[in-house]
Coordinates of C-alpha atoms in Angstrom, one line a residue:
M1 CA 1.2 20.1 -7.8
I2 CA 4.7 18.1 -8.6
T3 CA 5.5 17.0 -4.9
G4 CA 1.8 15.5 -4.9
M5 CA 2.8 13.6 -8.2
A6 CA 5.8 12.0 -6.7
S7 CA 4.5 11.1 -3.6
W8 CA 1.5 9.2 -5.6
G9 CA 4.5 7.9 -7.6
T10 CA 6.6 7.0 -5.1
L11 CA 3.0 5.5 -3.0
K12 CA 2.7 3.3 -6.5
V13 CA 6.0 1.9 -7.3
F14 CA 6.2 0.8 -3.1
L15 CA 2.7 -0.8 -3.1
I16 CA 3.1 -2.5 -6.0
S17 CA 6.0 -3.7 -5.2
A18 CA 5.0 -4.7 -1.4
V19 CA 1.7 -6.1 -3.3
A20 CA 4.1 -8.4 -5.4
I21 CA 6.2 -9.6 -2.5
A22 CA 3.1 -10.6 -0.7
F23 CA 1.8 -12.6 -3.4
S24 CA 5.5 -14.0 -3.7
L25 CA 5.8 -15.1 -0.1
I26 CA 2.7 -16.8 0.2
A27 CA 2.8 -18.4 -3.3
L28 CA 6.4 -19.9 -1.2
S29 CA 4.3 -20.9 1.5
D30 CA 4.2 -24.7 0.7
K31 CA 8.1 -24.6 1.0
H32 CA 8.7 -21.8 3.9
P33 CA 5.6 -21.8 6.1
G34 CA 6.5 -19.2 8.1
W35 CA 6.4 -17.1 5.0
E36 CA 2.7 -17.5 5.0
S37 CA 2.6 -15.2 7.9
A38 CA 5.0 -12.5 6.3
G39 CA 2.4 -12.2 3.6
N40 CA -0.9 -12.0 5.3
V41 CA 0.8 -9.1 7.2
L42 CA 2.7 -7.5 4.0
S43 CA -0.9 -7.5 2.5
Y44 CA -2.4 -6.5 5.2
A45 CA -0.1 -3.6 5.5
V46 CA -0.6 -2.7 1.9
C47 CA -4.6 -2.2 2.4
A48 CA -4.1 -0.5 5.5
Q49 CA -1.7 2.4 3.7
L50 CA -4.8 2.6 0.6
L51 CA -7.2 2.8 4.0
I52 CA -4.6 5.6 5.3
Y53 CA -4.1 7.5 1.7
L54 CA -7.9 7.3 0.9
A55 CA -8.5 9.0 4.4
F56 CA -6.0 12.1 3.8
Y57 CA -6.9 12.2 0.5
M58 CA -10.8 12.8 1.3
Y59 CA -9.8 15.5 4.3
Y60 CA -7.8 17.1 2.4
G61 CA -10.1 17.6 -0.6
R62 CA -12.5 18.9 1.8
K63 CA -10.4 21.4 3.1
Y64 CA -9.1 22.4 -0.5
G65 CA -12.2 22.0 -2.1
G66 CA -9.9 19.9 -4.7

């Protein structure tokens, strides 16, 4: 139980930070055009991470009845 809470907390901190950085990169793309691509990649990486988390959550929920 503690490890699940710790991993979820870590994931939340990472995802919120990554979203803030991605938005900042996209917002600053007027002055630095290359940063928009980096912001988009980071945004898609966050989405992929959430989908991976959801897949594992569903798998283990079914496997262990949670």
